[in-house]
Amino acid sequence: MNNVAESESRASEDSLYRIRHSLAHVMAQAVLQMREGSTLGFGPPIDDGFYYDFILTSPITDADFPELERRMKRILKQGQRFYREELPADEALARIDEMGEPYKREYAEELVQSRGLEGLTFYRNGQFLDMCDGPHVDTTREIPRDAFKLRSVAGAYWRGDSRNVMMTRIYAWAYDSREALDKAVREYELAQERDHKRLGRELGIFTVDDDIGRGLPLWLPNGTVIRDELEKLANELEFRAGYQRVATPHIAKASLYETTGHLAHYRDSMYPAMEVMEEGEGGESVKEEYILRPMNCPHHHKVYAAAPRSYRDLPVRLAEYGHVYRWEASGAVSGLARVRGMCMNDAHIYCTEEQIGDVFREVIAQYDEAYSILGLTDYFIRLSRWDPNDAKGREKYVDAPEEWERTERILADLLADMQIDYVEGVGEAAFYGPKIDVQFHTVTGRDETVSTVQLDFAVPPRLGLSYTGADGQPHTPYCIHRAPFSTHERFVAFLIEHFGGAFPTWLAPVQVEVITVSDQFADYAGRIVDRLRGHFVRAVEASESDTVSKKIRAGLTRKVPNLVIVGEREAADGTVTLRRYGERKQVTLSLDEFERVLLEAISKRSLALKV
């Protein structure tokens, strides 16, 4: 049922894993009762429950969940015992043929032939039999009947390959208590409410068009405002820290990526090369290959190399909001979170080995300042290392064990010196060096990488980057890659869900909407809008055709942070009545005072207005 690597990665005594694993069998048994003749794919435990893939004789939808859950609970009540049986390879393959499970047969044959397994294991509970490596509970009575819930139905390609048949995947939550289940369901419902794809559409932030292509989002006017404000913030933080802005092309010759190692270690995530014919020096036609860049760093390395460098010049800090392109698998593309065209909040810092500690401290301080402005506090640090035991390590990482060990030790010692606790992510490093990832606990219950800072020991020497040291000799710099805001796309997706679409005033697409109680006060509303826009405030006047209640409701639906209501009293007194998003209380204050607190909140990038 589960692949061997997945089973081995779990602790065999993990009781919750056993519960989820066993429930996957129970669900499969119930599905085969409801849809006789259906066949099985995989059905592994996952972080919040389990799923199982099927080729069904007739569809199962959410409407079938109550009946399917009733059957599962009936099986649990029966106290079915899980029996383990191990068969030699030939007998095991014959057994799967008898079961009539062609997809299990394909996988079993691969285990036997390519991995050299001499036998396979099966588990039986009641009338259900499955090829499976275990482990399971002893009997179904050990599984709480009120701590699981079917969640959703989705399509999934067999073995994750779009060239294979599409199967039906049924997801379920599973925990060891009703309380834990209820918490997971609440987080899921919150995630649905805050889903950036839904809010992005409703709030006019981005769209995806088939004629443009999957994973290539179009930023709508509201989304472009958010992008611009984040870039403005990053530019200010970088300017104060001594970064120099550069601008580089979206493409480069394939030979550059051959030299840097991207083609050797990152090819699967790159767009195919474009072949063009160019005129050579002697007038002959020469074939060249160009590639859409997956990262900005090769271009920045060439900017660094464009001038002679001395140790007195270092650190050299180069920054760019550069567009990059990565070929994500179709099944992985999702809204703004996983895209194929993105804008990187990127910078590369070239320094000596002695400067690494100071540079990392500066970068982490810059991250802390940016997070403080955005009100982001719930995060932790992951030291992402290479995996020397990875069977595909030569393809995934630069082959330099001593450098890996040395640079990982540099980062570990640095974090210890800064008294920063961290977790380790083995196998999460970049191909050219270890990195520190900032992992956020999202409001929807996930852990997500938002920012990264990477120590690159491998690429600078490949490109011959150098500086003249105090000894008058050439030396190779280290390169530190940093991106506090990740890509615009991924970071905005994170912020949409974090704020639920209700952005603070400085970041909101529309900062103020002026609402009149009747058309006769349109002139006063217009003067307010003009006055605010004169200070570069994104202010608009609400539609004149709707009632006041409809205008307010529309503004709240669009999550405008500040609704300003004006009528006869306000026009006569030179005041406004302010209604803040998320607050029921309305406050009347002079137009001058409103302008002051508004401009102060925007200039300081405050999360709220001080009224």
XYZ file of C-alpha atoms in Angstrom:
611
model
C 0.000 0.000 0.000
C 2.619 2.545 1.043
C 5.997 2.799 -0.539
C 8.887 1.452 1.494
C 10.643 4.782 1.975
C 7.479 6.344 3.364
C 6.984 3.535 5.870
C 10.604 3.571 6.988
C 10.493 7.306 7.568
C 7.865 6.866 10.268
C 8.574 5.572 13.735
C 7.066 2.088 13.885
C 5.662 2.722 17.363
C 3.847 5.944 16.458
C 0.309 5.213 17.602
C -1.290 8.030 15.590
C 0.472 6.808 12.472
C -0.943 3.312 13.135
C -4.436 4.721 13.603
C -4.275 6.682 10.339
C -2.724 3.784 8.459
C -5.383 1.395 9.703
C -8.194 3.829 8.912
C -6.963 4.017 5.321
C -7.570 0.252 5.074
C -10.951 0.618 6.739
C -11.979 3.344 4.270
C -10.784 1.267 1.314
C -12.794 -1.681 2.613
C -15.924 0.491 2.907
C -15.413 1.992 -0.569
C -15.145 -1.490 -2.114
C -18.405 -2.411 -0.378
C -20.118 0.619 -1.921
C -18.440 0.378 -5.339
C -17.822 -3.284 -6.045
C -15.232 -3.963 -8.724
C -13.238 -0.803 -7.998
C -9.439 -1.065 -7.878
C -6.864 0.374 -5.500
C -3.920 2.742 -5.801
C -1.961 4.054 -2.821
C -3.399 4.978 0.568
C -0.812 6.510 2.904
C -1.143 8.310 6.226
C -0.400 12.033 5.935
C 0.213 14.803 8.460
C -3.450 15.395 9.302
C -5.025 12.062 8.382
C -4.852 9.840 5.330
C -6.033 9.410 1.773
C -6.642 6.536 -0.620
C -6.644 6.501 -4.420
C -9.159 4.449 -6.411
C -10.319 3.652 -9.897
C -14.045 3.581 -9.147
C -16.782 1.740 -10.999
C -19.007 4.778 -10.398
C -18.161 8.173 -8.880
C -18.081 8.999 -5.173
C -18.852 12.589 -4.170
C -19.205 14.538 -0.940
C -22.841 13.505 -0.899
C -21.724 9.897 -0.337
C -19.623 10.764 2.723
C -22.334 10.146 5.378
C -22.930 6.607 4.084
C -19.210 5.941 3.719
C -18.532 7.134 7.275
C -21.377 4.938 8.613
C -19.838 1.895 6.951
C -16.395 2.764 8.346
C -17.766 3.091 11.890
C -19.550 -0.226 11.499
C -16.226 -1.848 10.588
C -14.541 -0.257 13.604
C -17.270 -1.582 15.879
C -16.727 -5.116 14.548
C -13.262 -5.204 16.089
C -11.604 -6.600 12.987
C -8.091 -7.849 13.682
C -5.172 -6.929 11.401
C -3.242 -10.009 10.308
C 0.199 -9.692 8.754
C 1.481 -12.186 6.186
C 4.797 -12.212 4.311
C 5.071 -14.096 1.031
C 8.012 -14.854 -1.253
C 8.083 -12.598 -4.302
C 6.600 -15.104 -6.775
C 3.745 -16.042 -4.449
C 3.114 -12.401 -3.630
C 2.771 -11.432 -7.291
C 0.428 -14.376 -7.860
C -1.631 -13.265 -4.846
C -2.002 -9.739 -6.255
C -3.096 -11.196 -9.591
C -5.806 -13.153 -7.743
C -6.873 -9.929 -6.022
C -7.380 -8.297 -9.423
C -5.343 -5.204 -8.514
C -3.377 -4.129 -11.633
C -1.877 -0.993 -10.052
C -0.706 -2.896 -6.989
C 0.768 -5.465 -9.388
C 2.730 -2.797 -11.247
C 4.187 -1.389 -8.042
C 4.895 -4.807 -6.539
C 6.773 -5.890 -9.651
C 8.903 -2.747 -9.433
C 9.722 -3.484 -5.784
C 10.786 -6.990 -6.666
C 12.722 -6.263 -9.857
C 14.302 -2.840 -9.355
C 14.735 -2.887 -5.583
C 15.563 -6.532 -5.256
C 12.986 -7.397 -2.577
C 12.700 -11.126 -2.039
C 9.287 -10.956 -0.429
C 6.276 -8.706 0.119
C 3.923 -8.269 3.054
C 0.129 -8.219 3.169
C -2.388 -7.185 5.804
C -5.894 -8.568 6.137
C -8.720 -7.118 8.216
C -12.115 -8.713 7.801
C -12.670 -9.389 4.105
C -10.202 -6.700 3.041
C -6.701 -7.658 1.882
C -3.980 -5.242 0.837
C -0.309 -5.347 -0.030
C 1.159 -3.258 2.745
C 4.322 -2.787 4.768
C 2.456 -1.778 7.957
C 2.332 -1.051 10.815
C -1.289 -1.178 12.007
C -3.269 -1.323 15.213
C -4.104 -4.791 16.523
C -7.859 -4.442 16.065
C -10.204 -1.782 14.767
C -11.608 -1.293 18.295
C -8.400 0.619 19.098
C -9.415 3.340 16.636
C -11.577 6.156 18.093
C -14.872 6.273 16.221
C -15.370 10.006 16.769
C -11.885 11.192 15.797
C -11.969 10.878 11.999
C -13.910 12.703 9.303
C -13.961 12.465 5.522
C -12.775 15.717 4.020
C -12.792 15.935 0.223
C -12.589 14.179 -3.130
C -9.928 15.105 -5.672
C -8.311 13.790 -8.815
C -4.772 12.393 -8.655
C -2.623 10.823 -11.339
C -1.398 7.322 -10.595
C 2.026 7.709 -9.012
C 1.849 11.482 -9.524
C 2.635 11.237 -13.238
C 0.377 13.220 -15.603
C 0.991 10.587 -18.281
C -0.809 8.005 -16.137
C -4.477 7.377 -15.448
C -6.408 9.837 -13.300
C -7.603 8.235 -10.057
C -10.119 9.399 -7.451
C -8.463 10.420 -4.192
C -10.530 10.556 -1.009
C -9.007 12.576 1.833
C -9.873 12.243 5.513
C -8.800 13.738 8.814
C -7.792 11.351 11.562
C -6.606 12.029 15.109
C -6.479 10.276 18.451
C -9.206 12.412 20.030
C -12.370 14.287 19.112
C -10.814 17.521 20.416
C -7.814 17.240 18.079
C -10.134 16.461 15.154
C -12.354 19.465 15.894
C -9.287 21.728 16.018
C -8.087 20.441 12.631
C -11.539 20.944 11.090
C -11.706 24.520 12.414
C -8.279 25.271 10.932
C -9.377 23.784 7.609
C -12.535 25.886 7.557
C -10.460 28.972 8.339
C -8.110 28.036 5.521
C -11.081 27.785 3.154
C -12.329 31.210 4.259
C -8.882 32.733 3.794
C -7.842 30.781 0.710
C -5.797 33.221 -1.344
C -7.160 31.881 -4.638
C -10.735 32.708 -3.646
C -9.897 36.047 -2.022
C -7.553 36.940 -4.856
C -10.433 36.553 -7.294
C -13.032 38.323 -5.116
C -10.759 41.246 -4.254
C -9.407 41.709 -7.787
C -5.792 40.916 -6.889
C -4.802 38.492 -9.648
C -6.140 36.263 -12.354
C -4.861 33.359 -14.434
C -5.807 33.120 -18.112
C -5.551 29.989 -20.251
C -4.268 32.039 -23.189
C -1.361 33.227 -21.039
C -0.674 29.842 -19.466
C -0.887 27.951 -16.197
C 1.223 29.302 -13.385
C 1.641 32.690 -15.093
C -0.586 35.020 -13.044
C -1.729 38.415 -14.264
C -1.562 41.049 -11.533
C -4.739 43.134 -11.551
C -4.658 46.796 -10.407
C -5.361 45.938 -6.761
C -2.670 43.283 -6.699
C -0.178 45.568 -8.391
C -0.655 48.096 -5.582
C 0.301 45.438 -3.026
C 3.344 44.421 -5.084
C 4.462 48.035 -5.445
C 4.098 48.756 -1.726
C 6.126 45.674 -0.778
C 8.823 46.583 -3.296
C 8.897 50.128 -1.943
C 9.393 48.773 1.584
C 12.173 46.452 0.450
C 13.886 49.257 -1.480
C 13.909 51.475 1.603
C 15.278 48.734 3.865
C 17.943 47.868 1.296
C 18.921 51.480 0.669
C 19.548 52.032 4.365
C 21.645 48.842 4.465
C 23.866 49.905 1.560
C 22.460 47.729 -1.234
C 22.964 48.750 -4.844
C 20.109 48.266 -7.296
C 20.757 46.518 -10.615
C 18.606 45.392 -13.543
C 19.359 42.321 -15.649
C 17.775 40.391 -18.587
C 15.202 37.644 -18.226
C 17.257 35.199 -20.317
C 20.854 34.108 -20.751
C 22.875 31.653 -22.794
C 22.624 28.029 -21.728
C 26.408 27.993 -21.378
C 26.136 30.304 -18.355
C 23.871 27.844 -16.559
C 26.177 25.014 -17.555
C 29.034 26.803 -15.821
C 27.073 27.733 -12.698
C 25.766 24.181 -12.273
C 22.087 24.972 -12.732
C 21.768 22.649 -15.715
C 23.391 19.819 -13.792
C 21.425 20.265 -10.572
C 18.304 22.286 -11.421
C 17.434 21.358 -15.013
C 14.084 19.736 -14.175
C 12.844 23.067 -12.805
C 13.981 25.114 -15.820
C 12.197 25.913 -19.057
C 13.622 24.175 -22.140
C 16.298 26.001 -24.095
C 15.396 28.212 -27.052
C 17.571 27.606 -30.104
C 18.410 30.616 -32.265
C 20.826 31.213 -35.138
C 23.203 34.115 -34.699
C 25.856 35.554 -36.961
C 29.366 34.621 -35.862
C 32.432 36.859 -36.021
C 33.289 35.572 -39.475
C 29.760 36.057 -40.782
C 28.876 32.377 -40.471
C 25.653 31.191 -38.799
C 26.130 29.903 -35.279
C 23.505 28.063 -33.248
C 23.029 29.416 -29.730
C 20.793 28.252 -26.902
C 19.074 30.691 -24.549
C 17.151 29.839 -21.379
C 14.624 31.760 -19.310
C 16.403 32.323 -16.028
C 15.228 30.316 -13.008
C 17.207 32.555 -10.644
C 18.775 36.013 -10.671
C 22.090 34.970 -9.135
C 24.005 34.075 -12.343
C 23.260 37.540 -13.726
C 24.297 39.206 -10.478
C 27.542 37.238 -10.467
C 28.279 38.772 -13.868
C 27.493 42.245 -12.529
C 29.969 41.628 -9.712
C 32.554 40.453 -12.255
C 32.093 43.552 -14.416
C 34.527 45.586 -12.300
C 37.711 44.818 -10.363
C 37.039 44.320 -6.646
C 39.225 44.887 -3.602
C 38.779 43.556 -0.097
C 38.102 47.197 0.812
C 34.979 47.125 -1.410
C 33.447 44.106 0.311
C 30.730 43.354 1.185
C 29.204 44.198 -2.199
C 25.400 44.094 -1.995
C 23.451 43.800 -5.280
C 19.641 43.862 -5.258
C 16.974 43.426 -7.923
C 13.297 42.690 -8.202
C 14.027 40.303 -11.044
C 11.580 38.120 -12.937
C 12.422 34.422 -13.029
C 10.755 31.405 -14.602
C 10.553 27.862 -13.285
C 8.877 24.845 -14.803
C 6.640 23.593 -12.010
C 4.751 20.351 -12.592
C 1.128 20.918 -13.580
C -0.156 19.239 -10.436
C 1.957 21.522 -8.232
C 0.854 24.851 -9.756
C -1.542 26.592 -7.368
C -2.733 30.202 -7.419
C 0.117 32.483 -6.384
C 1.728 29.936 -4.049
C 3.328 27.817 -6.784
C 3.768 29.559 -10.125
C 5.917 29.328 -13.235
C 6.643 33.041 -13.634
C 7.560 35.071 -10.560
C 9.277 38.209 -9.333
C 12.043 37.551 -6.806
C 12.763 39.923 -3.934
C 16.401 39.060 -4.479
C 19.812 40.260 -3.379
C 23.308 38.796 -3.418
C 26.020 39.834 -1.020
C 29.649 39.116 -1.887
C 31.938 38.946 1.124
C 35.011 37.401 2.679
C 34.798 34.385 4.968
C 35.503 36.645 7.948
C 32.503 38.826 7.023
C 29.956 35.976 6.812
C 28.869 36.300 10.445
C 28.330 40.057 10.310
C 26.468 39.831 6.998
C 24.135 37.130 8.294
C 23.424 39.177 11.420
C 22.578 42.213 9.262
C 20.269 40.127 7.075
C 18.452 38.559 10.035
C 18.006 42.020 11.594
C 16.559 43.262 8.310
C 14.149 40.315 8.267
C 13.074 41.054 11.846
C 12.354 44.678 10.943
C 10.275 43.693 7.911
C 8.299 41.122 9.921
C 7.683 43.647 12.697
C 6.220 46.115 10.209
C 3.877 43.430 8.894
C 2.971 42.177 12.366
C 4.407 38.714 11.685
C 5.573 37.016 14.877
C 4.861 33.285 14.734
C 7.904 31.813 13.005
C 10.920 29.620 13.621
C 14.296 28.982 11.991
C 15.295 25.910 10.003
C 18.917 25.146 9.179
C 18.610 23.441 5.802
C 21.441 21.007 5.150
C 22.453 18.745 2.302
C 21.812 15.023 2.561
C 24.971 13.013 1.941
C 22.900 9.825 2.012
C 20.555 10.922 -0.764
C 20.800 8.366 -3.558
C 20.503 11.192 -6.093
C 22.888 13.455 -4.212
C 25.235 13.961 -7.165
C 22.317 15.253 -9.221
C 20.861 17.324 -6.392
C 23.934 18.856 -4.767
C 27.419 20.056 -5.624
C 29.797 17.197 -4.790
C 32.084 18.823 -2.195
C 31.632 17.039 1.159
C 34.308 19.012 2.989
C 32.834 22.354 1.902
C 29.343 21.231 2.889
C 30.501 20.235 6.350
C 32.501 23.438 6.819
C 29.804 25.869 5.673
C 27.067 24.059 7.584
C 29.243 24.326 10.690
C 29.660 28.070 10.053
C 25.879 28.570 10.013
C 25.261 26.295 13.009
C 27.898 28.126 15.063
C 26.466 31.469 13.986
C 22.931 30.533 15.090
C 24.305 29.256 18.406
C 26.242 32.486 18.915
C 23.086 34.503 18.195
C 21.187 32.267 20.647
C 18.662 31.371 17.976
C 16.980 28.000 18.371
C 16.463 26.079 15.156
C 15.335 22.809 13.669
C 17.290 20.954 11.027
C 16.022 20.240 7.537
C 18.209 17.509 6.082
C 17.943 17.480 2.303
C 16.484 21.013 2.132
C 19.678 22.852 1.143
C 20.207 24.673 -2.150
C 22.396 22.775 -4.605
C 25.255 25.220 -3.994
C 25.217 25.508 -0.208
C 23.358 25.369 3.125
C 20.731 27.904 4.058
C 18.648 29.317 6.865
C 14.912 29.208 6.138
C 12.325 31.204 8.058
C 9.305 28.965 8.640
C 6.010 30.587 9.583
C 3.141 28.992 11.475
C 0.295 30.256 9.304
C -3.127 31.219 10.622
C -4.489 28.245 8.697
C -2.371 25.728 10.617
C 0.468 25.083 8.153
C 4.195 25.609 8.390
C 5.422 27.499 5.351
C 8.802 28.786 4.183
C 8.476 32.548 3.732
C 12.075 33.787 3.643
C 15.532 32.351 3.105
C 19.201 33.279 3.370
C 21.720 30.996 1.682
C 25.496 30.574 1.888
C 26.923 29.811 -1.556
C 30.411 28.326 -1.588
C 30.166 26.606 -4.969
C 29.245 29.014 -7.769
C 31.617 32.016 -7.289
C 34.742 29.919 -8.018
C 33.076 28.345 -11.063
C 32.624 31.800 -12.580
C 36.064 32.975 -11.528
C 34.734 35.681 -9.199
C 37.497 37.293 -7.209
C 38.690 40.225 -5.176
C 42.176 41.444 -4.384
C 43.015 40.736 -0.769
C 45.196 42.699 1.649
C 48.063 40.473 0.536
C 47.702 41.715 -3.044
C 46.604 38.255 -4.213
C 43.284 37.219 -5.806
C 40.753 35.504 -3.518
C 37.290 34.037 -4.133
C 34.364 35.674 -2.330
C 31.446 33.867 -0.751
C 27.988 34.784 -2.001
C 25.069 35.142 0.384
C 21.671 34.933 -1.290
C 18.801 36.533 0.599
C 15.102 37.079 -0.089
C 13.079 38.346 2.907
C 9.892 38.573 0.832
C 10.534 35.388 -1.158
C 8.756 35.895 -4.484
C 6.056 38.529 -4.774
C 3.638 35.803 -5.750
C 4.294 33.466 -2.840
C 4.586 36.268 -0.288
C 1.372 37.976 -1.379
C -0.429 34.614 -1.210
C 0.859 34.272 2.351
C -0.208 37.829 3.269
C -3.676 37.438 1.742
C -4.294 34.448 3.987
C -2.570 36.007 7.009
C -4.708 39.174 6.856
C -7.758 37.408 5.417
C -7.681 39.980 2.617
C -8.109 42.858 5.108
C -4.762 44.578 4.629
C -3.493 47.360 6.894
C -4.043 50.844 5.507
C -0.543 51.345 4.089
C -0.779 48.105 2.083
C -4.474 48.175 1.099
C -5.308 48.660 -2.607
C -8.014 51.197 -1.639
C -7.091 53.016 1.555
C -10.148 55.241 1.964
C -13.627 55.078 0.463
C -15.859 58.119 0.935
C -19.585 57.406 1.245
C -22.269 60.083 0.991
C -25.664 59.761 2.695
C -27.188 61.451 -0.365
C -26.074 62.867 -3.691
C -26.272 66.483 -2.468
C -23.033 65.933 -0.504
C -21.094 64.633 -3.507
C -19.124 67.903 -3.795
C -17.869 67.602 -0.214
C -16.969 63.947 -0.796
C -15.146 64.881 -3.992
C -13.111 67.541 -2.185
C -12.093 64.985 0.453
C -10.996 62.511 -2.212
C -9.016 65.168 -4.097
C -7.360 66.375 -0.902
C -6.308 62.860 0.110
C -5.122 61.913 -3.367
C -3.021 65.069 -3.298
C -1.100 63.313 -0.520
C -0.907 60.133 -2.648
C -3.590 58.392 -0.596
C -5.530 55.796 -2.571
C -8.959 57.330 -1.969
C -12.141 56.778 -3.984
C -15.756 57.912 -3.816
C -18.430 55.252 -3.488
C -21.098 54.800 -6.134
C -23.828 57.422 -6.008
C -26.596 55.057 -7.042
C -26.775 52.850 -3.927
C -28.213 53.442 -0.483
C -25.867 54.214 2.401
C -26.281 50.718 3.857
C -25.467 49.104 0.501
C -22.420 51.329 0.060
C -21.133 50.382 3.508
C -21.818 46.703 2.889
C -19.996 46.877 -0.462
C -17.002 48.579 1.150
C -16.846 45.939 3.873
C -17.091 43.172 1.277
C -14.092 44.669 -0.520
C -12.358 44.916 2.896
C -11.597 48.631 2.539
C -9.827 49.547 5.808
C -11.342 53.030 6.171
C -14.903 53.966 5.232
C -15.583 57.697 5.563
C -19.260 58.637 5.783
C -20.350 62.219 5.151
C -23.734 63.899 5.331
C -25.255 67.268 6.238
C -23.584 67.545 9.668
C -20.141 66.512 8.372
C -20.325 68.899 5.399
C -21.366 71.787 7.652
C -18.755 71.113 10.353
C -15.844 70.020 8.137
C -15.782 66.589 9.761
C -15.977 62.956 8.726
C -17.467 59.885 10.349
C -14.956 57.061 10.204
C -15.842 53.377 10.207
C -12.813 51.072 10.373
C -12.966 47.589 8.865
C -13.579 45.012 11.588
C -14.822 47.607 14.093
C -18.470 48.372 14.814
C -17.793 51.704 16.513
C -17.919 54.805 14.309
C -15.900 57.885 15.204
C -16.526 61.476 14.107
C -13.465 63.693 13.839
C -12.376 66.771 11.939
C -11.151 66.319 8.401
C -7.790 67.784 9.447
C -7.443 65.273 12.292
C -8.466 62.359 10.057
C -5.920 63.396 7.455
C -3.214 63.631 10.139
C -3.788 60.190 11.675
C -4.223 58.633 8.226
C -0.980 60.041 6.826
C 0.871 59.119 10.024
C -0.348 55.498 9.809
C 0.671 55.278 6.160
C 4.093 56.875 6.619
C 4.877 54.645 9.617
C 3.278 51.587 8.002
C 1.199 51.092 11.133
C -1.183 48.169 11.446
C -3.951 50.450 12.775
C -4.991 54.104 12.920
C -4.550 55.899 16.258
C -7.938 57.588 16.648
